[in-house]
Amino acid sequence: MEPVGIGMTFTQVIPSARAGFLGPFLWPALLGVSVIAAYAQTVLSLIDGPWQTEQEGHGPLIIVASLWLTWQSREKLRAVEISPAPVTGWLALLAGLVLLYLARIQQGLVTFETFSLIPVIVGCVLISAGWPALRVLAFPIGFLIFAVPMPDWLVDAATVPLKVFISNVVTNVLYATGFPVAQNGVMIMIGTYQLLVKDACSGMNSIFALSAIGVFYAYAFRWQEKIRSLLLLAAIIPITIIANFCRVFALVLIAYYLGPDMLEGILHDLTGIGLFVVAVILLFLFDAFLGLCFALVRRVRSRAAPATPA
């Protein structure tokens, strides 16, 4: 006999589930409850740690966005044929659980704890519904990668070169405009003041958050325009660096004219918020520019195309 639900869509399963006291949904429900129980400690670790930092504070928003994307895919899911893939599903599920166990016994490896949730979810989907459902949910599940805290060694490896690059550019621009400025690594000397370019001024925080926004925006609104989406994503890092240059440039000028004491406290935080706002605006402006360029190309092609004879 064929197991209940195989070869049927979710729309066909729901009426039978109601008639049979949610029998076909019992197994997926048990899987979901088990996953929530297994990752409760991980969520608490994220709340007490990475989610309180400027760098990883966007984590909860990523989860909400992923759930919203899943909800937006509900019509596609209803039409999906249920065809469980238990072998591959259990392999993915067990791989995720093993990674979770190893990360938890070592302690302090919240990055790997959080990442292990992705193969666990993949395994649950495959066990419950199979590959057709996983293809529909591929992006919402994959988008959770932006909720995974970046390991410190990777952040440090990218932060130092960015700080040096920003310091070089700011110093060269100020020197070219006549300011008494010099530089030693990430230390900028202007007038009688010395300013240290800190990690927060490297732009890494904005790169993570802006990358998530860019990927979400490209998928939700530009997915049918693949080239435009790729160009938009490729522009994220340059846009972030430009916005961060503006922030450091402004901070150095504030220190020069008003004194370094003005950089402490709320002003420094406000420039950080302003940096992110500027980066988001630049991203949308670049998208609008791409839209104009593609519209112009289509118009030129339509005019160049030979007229079809009546």
PDB file of C-alpha atoms in Angstrom:
ATOM      1  CA  MET A   1       0.000   0.000   0.000  1.00  0.00           C
ATOM      2  CA  GLU A   2       1.144   3.546  -0.710  1.00  0.00           C
ATOM      3  CA  PRO A   3       1.774   5.663   2.447  1.00  0.00           C
ATOM      4  CA  VAL A   4      -0.782   8.396   3.088  1.00  0.00           C
ATOM      5  CA  GLY A   5       0.086  11.707   1.431  1.00  0.00           C
ATOM      6  CA  ILE A   6       2.661  10.493  -1.110  1.00  0.00           C
ATOM      7  CA  GLY A   7       1.837  11.738  -4.598  1.00  0.00           C
ATOM      8  CA  MET A   8      -0.616  14.282  -3.196  1.00  0.00           C
ATOM      9  CA  THR A   9      -0.291  18.048  -2.872  1.00  0.00           C
ATOM     10  CA  PHE A  10      -0.641  19.961   0.389  1.00  0.00           C
ATOM     11  CA  THR A  11      -4.038  21.198  -0.770  1.00  0.00           C
ATOM     12  CA  GLN A  12      -5.222  17.586  -1.104  1.00  0.00           C
ATOM     13  CA  VAL A  13      -3.675  16.536   2.203  1.00  0.00           C
ATOM     14  CA  ILE A  14      -5.280  19.283   4.338  1.00  0.00           C
ATOM     15  CA  PRO A  15      -8.908  18.005   4.006  1.00  0.00           C
ATOM     16  CA  SER A  16      -7.816  14.435   4.769  1.00  0.00           C
ATOM     17  CA  ALA A  17      -5.779  15.685   7.702  1.00  0.00           C
ATOM     18  CA  ARG A  18      -8.831  17.382   9.182  1.00  0.00           C
ATOM     19  CA  ALA A  19     -10.865  14.227   8.721  1.00  0.00           C
ATOM     20  CA  GLY A  20      -8.169  12.056  10.262  1.00  0.00           C
ATOM     21  CA  PHE A  21      -7.291  14.244  13.262  1.00  0.00           C
ATOM     22  CA  LEU A  22      -4.249  15.780  11.545  1.00  0.00           C
ATOM     23  CA  GLY A  23      -2.676  12.358  11.029  1.00  0.00           C
ATOM     24  CA  PRO A  24      -0.464  13.355   8.041  1.00  0.00           C
ATOM     25  CA  PHE A  25       0.712  16.482   9.900  1.00  0.00           C
ATOM     26  CA  LEU A  26       1.551  14.688  13.170  1.00  0.00           C
ATOM     27  CA  TRP A  27       5.088  13.721  12.101  1.00  0.00           C
ATOM     28  CA  PRO A  28       6.033  17.201  10.774  1.00  0.00           C
ATOM     29  CA  ALA A  29       4.578  18.750  13.944  1.00  0.00           C
ATOM     30  CA  LEU A  30       6.680  16.467  16.139  1.00  0.00           C
ATOM     31  CA  LEU A  31       9.778  17.353  14.110  1.00  0.00           C
ATOM     32  CA  GLY A  32       9.052  21.064  14.508  1.00  0.00           C
ATOM     33  CA  VAL A  33       8.567  20.823  18.274  1.00  0.00           C
ATOM     34  CA  SER A  34      11.774  18.787  18.579  1.00  0.00           C
ATOM     35  CA  VAL A  35      13.778  21.357  16.636  1.00  0.00           C
ATOM     36  CA  ILE A  36      12.449  24.200  18.797  1.00  0.00           C
ATOM     37  CA  ALA A  37      13.372  22.292  21.957  1.00  0.00           C
ATOM     38  CA  ALA A  38      16.855  21.439  20.662  1.00  0.00           C
ATOM     39  CA  TYR A  39      17.679  25.051  19.722  1.00  0.00           C
ATOM     40  CA  ALA A  40      16.126  26.867  22.688  1.00  0.00           C
ATOM     41  CA  GLN A  41      19.527  27.063  24.386  1.00  0.00           C
ATOM     42  CA  THR A  42      21.135  28.374  21.176  1.00  0.00           C
ATOM     43  CA  VAL A  43      18.527  31.137  20.881  1.00  0.00           C
ATOM     44  CA  LEU A  44      19.160  32.165  24.489  1.00  0.00           C
ATOM     45  CA  SER A  45      22.903  32.290  23.775  1.00  0.00           C
ATOM     46  CA  LEU A  46      22.258  34.518  20.758  1.00  0.00           C
ATOM     47  CA  ILE A  47      20.000  36.833  22.772  1.00  0.00           C
ATOM     48  CA  ASP A  48      22.575  37.191  25.548  1.00  0.00           C
ATOM     49  CA  GLY A  49      25.530  37.522  23.170  1.00  0.00           C
ATOM     50  CA  PRO A  50      25.774  38.302  19.439  1.00  0.00           C
ATOM     51  CA  TRP A  51      22.301  39.830  19.049  1.00  0.00           C
ATOM     52  CA  GLN A  52      23.235  42.560  21.511  1.00  0.00           C
ATOM     53  CA  THR A  53      26.141  43.733  19.344  1.00  0.00           C
ATOM     54  CA  GLU A  54      26.040  46.230  16.499  1.00  0.00           C
ATOM     55  CA  GLN A  55      27.586  43.660  14.182  1.00  0.00           C
ATOM     56  CA  GLU A  56      25.016  40.879  14.665  1.00  0.00           C
ATOM     57  CA  GLY A  57      22.015  42.844  15.925  1.00  0.00           C
ATOM     58  CA  HIS A  58      20.163  42.210  12.669  1.00  0.00           C
ATOM     59  CA  GLY A  59      19.877  38.465  13.417  1.00  0.00           C
ATOM     60  CA  PRO A  60      16.257  38.498  14.668  1.00  0.00           C
ATOM     61  CA  LEU A  61      15.189  40.540  11.631  1.00  0.00           C
ATOM     62  CA  ILE A  62      16.702  37.893   9.356  1.00  0.00           C
ATOM     63  CA  ILE A  63      14.599  35.200  11.027  1.00  0.00           C
ATOM     64  CA  VAL A  64      11.450  37.327  10.695  1.00  0.00           C
ATOM     65  CA  ALA A  65      12.240  38.003   7.024  1.00  0.00           C
ATOM     66  CA  SER A  66      12.792  34.283   6.389  1.00  0.00           C
ATOM     67  CA  LEU A  67       9.427  33.458   7.977  1.00  0.00           C
ATOM     68  CA  TRP A  68       7.792  36.180   5.845  1.00  0.00           C
ATOM     69  CA  LEU A  69       9.339  34.709   2.692  1.00  0.00           C
ATOM     70  CA  THR A  70       8.050  31.284   3.693  1.00  0.00           C
ATOM     71  CA  TRP A  71       4.563  32.734   4.168  1.00  0.00           C
ATOM     72  CA  GLN A  72       4.784  34.399   0.760  1.00  0.00           C
ATOM     73  CA  SER A  73       5.546  30.967  -0.750  1.00  0.00           C
ATOM     74  CA  ARG A  74       2.414  29.360   0.709  1.00  0.00           C
ATOM     75  CA  GLU A  75       0.562  29.222  -2.617  1.00  0.00           C
ATOM     76  CA  LYS A  76       3.472  27.417  -4.264  1.00  0.00           C
ATOM     77  CA  LEU A  77       3.668  25.012  -1.316  1.00  0.00           C
ATOM     78  CA  ARG A  78      -0.014  24.155  -1.613  1.00  0.00           C
ATOM     79  CA  ALA A  79       0.537  23.026  -5.191  1.00  0.00           C
ATOM     80  CA  VAL A  80       3.682  21.036  -4.417  1.00  0.00           C
ATOM     81  CA  GLU A  81       3.513  17.262  -4.698  1.00  0.00           C
ATOM     82  CA  ILE A  82       4.402  15.555  -1.437  1.00  0.00           C
ATOM     83  CA  SER A  83       7.193  13.088  -2.108  1.00  0.00           C
ATOM     84  CA  PRO A  84       9.265  12.493   1.058  1.00  0.00           C
ATOM     85  CA  ALA A  85      12.969  11.728   0.692  1.00  0.00           C
ATOM     86  CA  PRO A  86      13.661  10.003   4.025  1.00  0.00           C
ATOM     87  CA  VAL A  87      17.199   8.777   3.320  1.00  0.00           C
ATOM     88  CA  THR A  88      18.630  12.130   2.248  1.00  0.00           C
ATOM     89  CA  GLY A  89      16.485  13.895   4.826  1.00  0.00           C
ATOM     90  CA  TRP A  90      17.766  11.830   7.741  1.00  0.00           C
ATOM     91  CA  LEU A  91      21.366  12.261   6.565  1.00  0.00           C
ATOM     92  CA  ALA A  92      20.966  16.045   6.526  1.00  0.00           C
ATOM     93  CA  LEU A  93      19.131  16.045   9.852  1.00  0.00           C
ATOM     94  CA  LEU A  94      21.715  13.859  11.585  1.00  0.00           C
ATOM     95  CA  ALA A  95      24.598  15.910  10.127  1.00  0.00           C
ATOM     96  CA  GLY A  96      23.050  19.070  11.567  1.00  0.00           C
ATOM     97  CA  LEU A  97      22.460  17.469  14.959  1.00  0.00           C
ATOM     98  CA  VAL A  98      26.022  16.127  15.112  1.00  0.00           C
ATOM     99  CA  LEU A  99      27.354  19.613  14.328  1.00  0.00           C
ATOM    100  CA  LEU A 100      25.088  21.052  17.028  1.00  0.00           C
ATOM    101  CA  TYR A 101      26.335  18.506  19.566  1.00  0.00           C
ATOM    102  CA  LEU A 102      30.010  19.052  18.769  1.00  0.00           C
ATOM    103  CA  ALA A 103      29.629  22.842  18.906  1.00  0.00           C
ATOM    104  CA  ARG A 104      27.736  22.722  22.178  1.00  0.00           C
ATOM    105  CA  ILE A 105      30.160  20.457  24.053  1.00  0.00           C
ATOM    106  CA  GLN A 106      33.063  22.714  23.037  1.00  0.00           C
ATOM    107  CA  GLN A 107      31.189  25.812  24.281  1.00  0.00           C
ATOM    108  CA  GLY A 108      31.596  29.259  22.798  1.00  0.00           C
ATOM    109  CA  LEU A 109      31.020  27.989  19.236  1.00  0.00           C
ATOM    110  CA  VAL A 110      27.663  29.702  18.784  1.00  0.00           C
ATOM    111  CA  THR A 111      28.480  30.261  15.101  1.00  0.00           C
ATOM    112  CA  PHE A 112      28.444  26.525  14.400  1.00  0.00           C
ATOM    113  CA  GLU A 113      25.482  25.967  16.719  1.00  0.00           C
ATOM    114  CA  THR A 114      23.436  28.461  14.739  1.00  0.00           C
ATOM    115  CA  PHE A 115      24.641  27.211  11.357  1.00  0.00           C
ATOM    116  CA  SER A 116      23.656  23.638  12.241  1.00  0.00           C
ATOM    117  CA  LEU A 117      20.013  24.736  12.189  1.00  0.00           C
ATOM    118  CA  ILE A 118      20.099  25.044   8.390  1.00  0.00           C
ATOM    119  CA  PRO A 119      20.844  21.346   7.602  1.00  0.00           C
ATOM    120  CA  VAL A 120      18.395  20.369  10.365  1.00  0.00           C
ATOM    121  CA  ILE A 121      15.608  22.362   8.689  1.00  0.00           C
ATOM    122  CA  VAL A 122      16.581  20.957   5.291  1.00  0.00           C
ATOM    123  CA  GLY A 123      16.398  17.439   6.703  1.00  0.00           C
ATOM    124  CA  CYS A 124      12.988  18.063   8.271  1.00  0.00           C
ATOM    125  CA  VAL A 125      11.586  19.389   4.989  1.00  0.00           C
ATOM    126  CA  LEU A 126      12.949  16.432   3.020  1.00  0.00           C
ATOM    127  CA  ILE A 127      11.591  13.904   5.529  1.00  0.00           C
ATOM    128  CA  SER A 128       8.173  15.561   5.635  1.00  0.00           C
ATOM    129  CA  ALA A 129       7.595  16.675   2.036  1.00  0.00           C
ATOM    130  CA  GLY A 130      10.599  15.936  -0.180  1.00  0.00           C
ATOM    131  CA  TRP A 131      12.603  17.777  -2.809  1.00  0.00           C
ATOM    132  CA  PRO A 132       9.716  19.686  -4.483  1.00  0.00           C
ATOM    133  CA  ALA A 133       8.927  21.466  -1.209  1.00  0.00           C
ATOM    134  CA  LEU A 134      12.617  22.076  -0.507  1.00  0.00           C
ATOM    135  CA  ARG A 135      13.032  23.779  -3.891  1.00  0.00           C
ATOM    136  CA  VAL A 136      10.206  26.176  -2.992  1.00  0.00           C
ATOM    137  CA  LEU A 137      11.730  26.878   0.434  1.00  0.00           C
ATOM    138  CA  ALA A 138      15.362  26.945  -0.720  1.00  0.00           C
ATOM    139  CA  PHE A 139      15.755  30.718  -0.527  1.00  0.00           C
ATOM    140  CA  PRO A 140      13.922  31.300   2.789  1.00  0.00           C
ATOM    141  CA  ILE A 141      16.046  28.556   4.374  1.00  0.00           C
ATOM    142  CA  GLY A 142      19.279  29.723   2.749  1.00  0.00           C
ATOM    143  CA  PHE A 143      18.577  33.310   3.794  1.00  0.00           C
ATOM    144  CA  LEU A 144      19.053  32.198   7.406  1.00  0.00           C
ATOM    145  CA  ILE A 145      22.810  32.160   6.731  1.00  0.00           C
ATOM    146  CA  PHE A 146      22.749  35.905   7.442  1.00  0.00           C
ATOM    147  CA  ALA A 147      21.507  35.161  10.968  1.00  0.00           C
ATOM    148  CA  VAL A 148      24.614  33.061  11.675  1.00  0.00           C
ATOM    149  CA  PRO A 149      27.137  35.110  13.709  1.00  0.00           C
ATOM    150  CA  MET A 150      30.400  35.507  11.845  1.00  0.00           C
ATOM    151  CA  PRO A 151      33.411  33.913  13.589  1.00  0.00           C
ATOM    152  CA  ASP A 152      35.756  36.400  15.231  1.00  0.00           C
ATOM    153  CA  TRP A 153      38.788  35.266  13.231  1.00  0.00           C
ATOM    154  CA  LEU A 154      37.014  35.984   9.943  1.00  0.00           C
ATOM    155  CA  VAL A 155      35.786  39.378  11.126  1.00  0.00           C
ATOM    156  CA  ASP A 156      39.286  40.325  12.328  1.00  0.00           C
ATOM    157  CA  ALA A 157      40.866  39.177   9.062  1.00  0.00           C
ATOM    158  CA  ALA A 158      38.566  41.443   7.046  1.00  0.00           C
ATOM    159  CA  THR A 159      38.417  44.350   9.497  1.00  0.00           C
ATOM    160  CA  VAL A 160      42.126  45.236   9.595  1.00  0.00           C
ATOM    161  CA  PRO A 161      42.604  45.661   5.804  1.00  0.00           C
ATOM    162  CA  LEU A 162      39.393  47.680   5.597  1.00  0.00           C
ATOM    163  CA  LYS A 163      40.498  50.008   8.395  1.00  0.00           C
ATOM    164  CA  VAL A 164      43.875  50.560   6.744  1.00  0.00           C
ATOM    165  CA  PHE A 165      42.261  51.190   3.346  1.00  0.00           C
ATOM    166  CA  ILE A 166      39.739  53.689   4.761  1.00  0.00           C
ATOM    167  CA  SER A 167      42.519  55.461   6.686  1.00  0.00           C
ATOM    168  CA  ASN A 168      44.660  55.727   3.542  1.00  0.00           C
ATOM    169  CA  VAL A 169      41.870  57.148   1.410  1.00  0.00           C
ATOM    170  CA  VAL A 170      40.713  59.665   4.031  1.00  0.00           C
ATOM    171  CA  THR A 171      44.275  60.826   4.677  1.00  0.00           C
ATOM    172  CA  ASN A 172      45.070  61.219   0.970  1.00  0.00           C
ATOM    173  CA  VAL A 173      41.879  63.187   0.298  1.00  0.00           C
ATOM    174  CA  LEU A 174      42.444  65.499   3.261  1.00  0.00           C
ATOM    175  CA  TYR A 175      46.093  66.021   2.334  1.00  0.00           C
ATOM    176  CA  ALA A 176      45.154  66.828  -1.266  1.00  0.00           C
ATOM    177  CA  THR A 177      42.725  69.505  -0.030  1.00  0.00           C
ATOM    178  CA  GLY A 178      45.363  71.190   2.110  1.00  0.00           C
ATOM    179  CA  PHE A 179      44.754  69.852   5.602  1.00  0.00           C
ATOM    180  CA  PRO A 180      47.742  69.216   7.916  1.00  0.00           C
ATOM    181  CA  VAL A 181      47.282  65.453   8.085  1.00  0.00           C
ATOM    182  CA  ALA A 182      49.483  62.376   8.342  1.00  0.00           C
ATOM    183  CA  GLN A 183      48.906  58.684   8.900  1.00  0.00           C
ATOM    184  CA  ASN A 184      50.514  55.757  10.663  1.00  0.00           C
ATOM    185  CA  GLY A 185      48.599  52.536   9.997  1.00  0.00           C
ATOM    186  CA  VAL A 186      45.108  53.138  11.353  1.00  0.00           C
ATOM    187  CA  MET A 187      46.178  56.236  13.283  1.00  0.00           C
ATOM    188  CA  ILE A 188      45.311  59.562  11.620  1.00  0.00           C
ATOM    189  CA  MET A 189      47.140  62.680  12.832  1.00  0.00           C
ATOM    190  CA  ILE A 190      45.417  65.925  11.904  1.00  0.00           C
ATOM    191  CA  GLY A 191      46.552  69.235  13.380  1.00  0.00           C
ATOM    192  CA  THR A 192      47.488  68.547  16.990  1.00  0.00           C
ATOM    193  CA  TYR A 193      45.144  65.574  17.343  1.00  0.00           C
ATOM    194  CA  GLN A 194      45.624  61.837  16.879  1.00  0.00           C
ATOM    195  CA  LEU A 195      42.608  59.737  15.946  1.00  0.00           C
ATOM    196  CA  LEU A 196      42.447  55.943  16.003  1.00  0.00           C
ATOM    197  CA  VAL A 197      40.217  54.316  13.391  1.00  0.00           C
ATOM    198  CA  LYS A 198      38.399  51.690  15.450  1.00  0.00           C
ATOM    199  CA  ASP A 199      36.893  48.390  14.301  1.00  0.00           C
ATOM    200  CA  ALA A 200      33.419  49.939  14.149  1.00  0.00           C
ATOM    201  CA  CYS A 201      34.721  52.373  11.520  1.00  0.00           C
ATOM    202  CA  SER A 202      35.874  49.602   9.181  1.00  0.00           C
ATOM    203  CA  GLY A 203      32.401  49.127   7.725  1.00  0.00           C
ATOM    204  CA  MET A 204      32.163  45.397   8.484  1.00  0.00           C
ATOM    205  CA  ASN A 205      28.986  45.879  10.530  1.00  0.00           C
ATOM    206  CA  SER A 206      27.289  47.608   7.626  1.00  0.00           C
ATOM    207  CA  ILE A 207      28.559  45.071   5.095  1.00  0.00           C
ATOM    208  CA  PHE A 208      26.813  42.216   6.922  1.00  0.00           C
ATOM    209  CA  ALA A 209      23.514  44.044   7.373  1.00  0.00           C
ATOM    210  CA  LEU A 210      23.512  45.655   3.922  1.00  0.00           C
ATOM    211  CA  SER A 211      24.317  42.312   2.278  1.00  0.00           C
ATOM    212  CA  ALA A 212      21.250  40.796   3.920  1.00  0.00           C
ATOM    213  CA  ILE A 213      19.076  43.725   2.812  1.00  0.00           C
ATOM    214  CA  GLY A 214      20.462  43.565  -0.716  1.00  0.00           C
ATOM    215  CA  VAL A 215      19.890  39.815  -1.078  1.00  0.00           C
ATOM    216  CA  PHE A 216      16.378  40.097   0.368  1.00  0.00           C
ATOM    217  CA  TYR A 217      15.515  43.023  -1.918  1.00  0.00           C
ATOM    218  CA  ALA A 218      16.941  41.319  -5.012  1.00  0.00           C
ATOM    219  CA  TYR A 219      14.974  38.130  -4.338  1.00  0.00           C
ATOM    220  CA  ALA A 220      11.704  39.813  -3.360  1.00  0.00           C
ATOM    221  CA  PHE A 221      11.606  42.490  -6.065  1.00  0.00           C
ATOM    222  CA  ARG A 222      14.248  41.836  -8.734  1.00  0.00           C
ATOM    223  CA  TRP A 223      14.351  38.038  -8.999  1.00  0.00           C
ATOM    224  CA  GLN A 224      13.074  38.069 -12.585  1.00  0.00           C
ATOM    225  CA  GLU A 225      15.926  40.371 -13.641  1.00  0.00           C
ATOM    226  CA  LYS A 226      18.948  38.187 -12.978  1.00  0.00           C
ATOM    227  CA  ILE A 227      21.643  40.501 -14.400  1.00  0.00           C
ATOM    228  CA  ARG A 228      20.241  43.494 -12.539  1.00  0.00           C
ATOM    229  CA  SER A 229      20.141  41.472  -9.313  1.00  0.00           C
ATOM    230  CA  LEU A 230      23.753  40.344  -9.687  1.00  0.00           C
ATOM    231  CA  LEU A 231      24.955  43.885 -10.378  1.00  0.00           C
ATOM    232  CA  LEU A 232      23.029  45.121  -7.347  1.00  0.00           C
ATOM    233  CA  LEU A 233      24.612  42.497  -5.098  1.00  0.00           C
ATOM    234  CA  ALA A 234      28.085  43.170  -6.519  1.00  0.00           C
ATOM    235  CA  ALA A 235      27.699  46.838  -5.580  1.00  0.00           C
ATOM    236  CA  ILE A 236      27.054  46.184  -1.879  1.00  0.00           C
ATOM    237  CA  ILE A 237      30.684  46.148  -0.702  1.00  0.00           C
ATOM    238  CA  PRO A 238      31.776  49.204  -2.766  1.00  0.00           C
ATOM    239  CA  ILE A 239      28.711  51.131  -1.564  1.00  0.00           C
ATOM    240  CA  THR A 240      29.459  50.236   2.047  1.00  0.00           C
ATOM    241  CA  ILE A 241      33.076  51.344   1.693  1.00  0.00           C
ATOM    242  CA  ILE A 242      31.981  54.660   0.143  1.00  0.00           C
ATOM    243  CA  ALA A 243      29.483  55.284   2.950  1.00  0.00           C
ATOM    244  CA  ASN A 244      32.080  54.381   5.575  1.00  0.00           C
ATOM    245  CA  PHE A 245      34.604  56.723   3.960  1.00  0.00           C
ATOM    246  CA  CYS A 246      32.054  59.521   4.376  1.00  0.00           C
ATOM    247  CA  ARG A 247      31.657  58.641   8.040  1.00  0.00           C
ATOM    248  CA  VAL A 248      35.380  58.608   8.865  1.00  0.00           C
ATOM    249  CA  PHE A 249      35.946  61.725   6.761  1.00  0.00           C
ATOM    250  CA  ALA A 250      33.224  63.562   8.700  1.00  0.00           C
ATOM    251  CA  LEU A 251      34.556  62.368  12.063  1.00  0.00           C
ATOM    252  CA  VAL A 252      38.084  63.556  11.268  1.00  0.00           C
ATOM    253  CA  LEU A 253      36.812  66.993  10.247  1.00  0.00           C
ATOM    254  CA  ILE A 254      34.681  67.229  13.400  1.00  0.00           C
ATOM    255  CA  ALA A 255      37.751  66.413  15.505  1.00  0.00           C
ATOM    256  CA  TYR A 256      39.840  68.992  13.628  1.00  0.00           C
ATOM    257  CA  TYR A 257      37.377  71.874  13.961  1.00  0.00           C
ATOM    258  CA  LEU A 258      35.568  71.047  17.213  1.00  0.00           C
ATOM    259  CA  GLY A 259      38.028  68.838  19.085  1.00  0.00           C
ATOM    260  CA  PRO A 260      38.200  65.067  19.607  1.00  0.00           C
ATOM    261  CA  ASP A 261      35.965  65.253  22.683  1.00  0.00           C
ATOM    262  CA  MET A 262      33.023  65.802  20.336  1.00  0.00           C
ATOM    263  CA  LEU A 263      33.507  62.295  18.934  1.00  0.00           C
ATOM    264  CA  GLU A 264      32.584  60.589  22.180  1.00  0.00           C
ATOM    265  CA  GLY A 265      29.123  59.303  22.963  1.00  0.00           C
ATOM    266  CA  ILE A 266      26.011  60.000  20.968  1.00  0.00           C
ATOM    267  CA  LEU A 267      27.658  61.784  18.037  1.00  0.00           C
ATOM    268  CA  HIS A 268      29.757  58.737  17.191  1.00  0.00           C
ATOM    269  CA  ASP A 269      26.684  56.506  17.393  1.00  0.00           C
ATOM    270  CA  LEU A 270      24.659  58.875  15.235  1.00  0.00           C
ATOM    271  CA  THR A 271      27.312  58.807  12.520  1.00  0.00           C
ATOM    272  CA  GLY A 272      27.118  55.008  12.611  1.00  0.00           C
ATOM    273  CA  ILE A 273      23.355  55.110  12.068  1.00  0.00           C
ATOM    274  CA  GLY A 274      23.822  57.762   9.396  1.00  0.00           C
ATOM    275  CA  LEU A 275      26.391  55.556   7.661  1.00  0.00           C
ATOM    276  CA  PHE A 276      23.902  52.709   7.368  1.00  0.00           C
ATOM    277  CA  VAL A 277      21.112  55.003   6.168  1.00  0.00           C
ATOM    278  CA  VAL A 278      23.407  56.482   3.517  1.00  0.00           C
ATOM    279  CA  ALA A 279      24.463  53.003   2.399  1.00  0.00           C
ATOM    280  CA  VAL A 280      20.843  51.865   2.029  1.00  0.00           C
ATOM    281  CA  ILE A 281      19.948  55.027   0.092  1.00  0.00           C
ATOM    282  CA  LEU A 282      22.951  54.529  -2.199  1.00  0.00           C
ATOM    283  CA  LEU A 283      21.885  50.922  -2.798  1.00  0.00           C
ATOM    284  CA  PHE A 284      18.390  51.971  -3.853  1.00  0.00           C
ATOM    285  CA  LEU A 285      19.734  54.823  -5.968  1.00  0.00           C
ATOM    286  CA  PHE A 286      22.057  52.391  -7.727  1.00  0.00           C
ATOM    287  CA  ASP A 287      19.084  50.084  -8.341  1.00  0.00           C
ATOM    288  CA  ALA A 288      17.156  53.006  -9.827  1.00  0.00           C
ATOM    289  CA  PHE A 289      20.155  53.827 -12.014  1.00  0.00           C
ATOM    290  CA  LEU A 290      20.282  50.219 -13.207  1.00  0.00           C
ATOM    291  CA  GLY A 291      16.569  50.391 -13.976  1.00  0.00           C
ATOM    292  CA  LEU A 292      17.088  53.474 -16.148  1.00  0.00           C
ATOM    293  CA  CYS A 293      20.017  51.838 -17.930  1.00  0.00           C
ATOM    294  CA  PHE A 294      18.086  48.654 -18.715  1.00  0.00           C
ATOM    295  CA  ALA A 295      15.053  50.668 -19.851  1.00  0.00           C
ATOM    296  CA  LEU A 296      17.305  52.686 -22.157  1.00  0.00           C
ATOM    297  CA  VAL A 297      18.859  49.519 -23.570  1.00  0.00           C
ATOM    298  CA  ARG A 298      15.408  48.035 -24.249  1.00  0.00           C
ATOM    299  CA  ARG A 299      14.292  51.235 -25.970  1.00  0.00           C
ATOM    300  CA  VAL A 300      17.397  51.311 -28.180  1.00  0.00           C
ATOM    301  CA  ARG A 301      16.912  47.653 -29.109  1.00  0.00           C
ATOM    302  CA  SER A 302      13.246  48.181 -29.929  1.00  0.00           C
ATOM    303  CA  ARG A 303      14.106  51.093 -32.231  1.00  0.00           C
ATOM    304  CA  ALA A 304      16.931  49.162 -33.854  1.00  0.00           C
ATOM    305  CA  ALA A 305      14.762  46.106 -34.504  1.00  0.00           C
ATOM    306  CA  PRO A 306      13.480  45.915 -38.112  1.00  0.00           C
ATOM    307  CA  ALA A 307       9.794  46.640 -38.511  1.00  0.00           C
ATOM    308  CA  THR A 308       7.627  43.547 -39.054  1.00  0.00           C
ATOM    309  CA  PRO A 309       5.846  43.666 -42.445  1.00  0.00           C
ATOM    310  CA  ALA A 310       2.039  43.823 -42.267  1.00  0.00           C
TER     311      ALA A 310
END
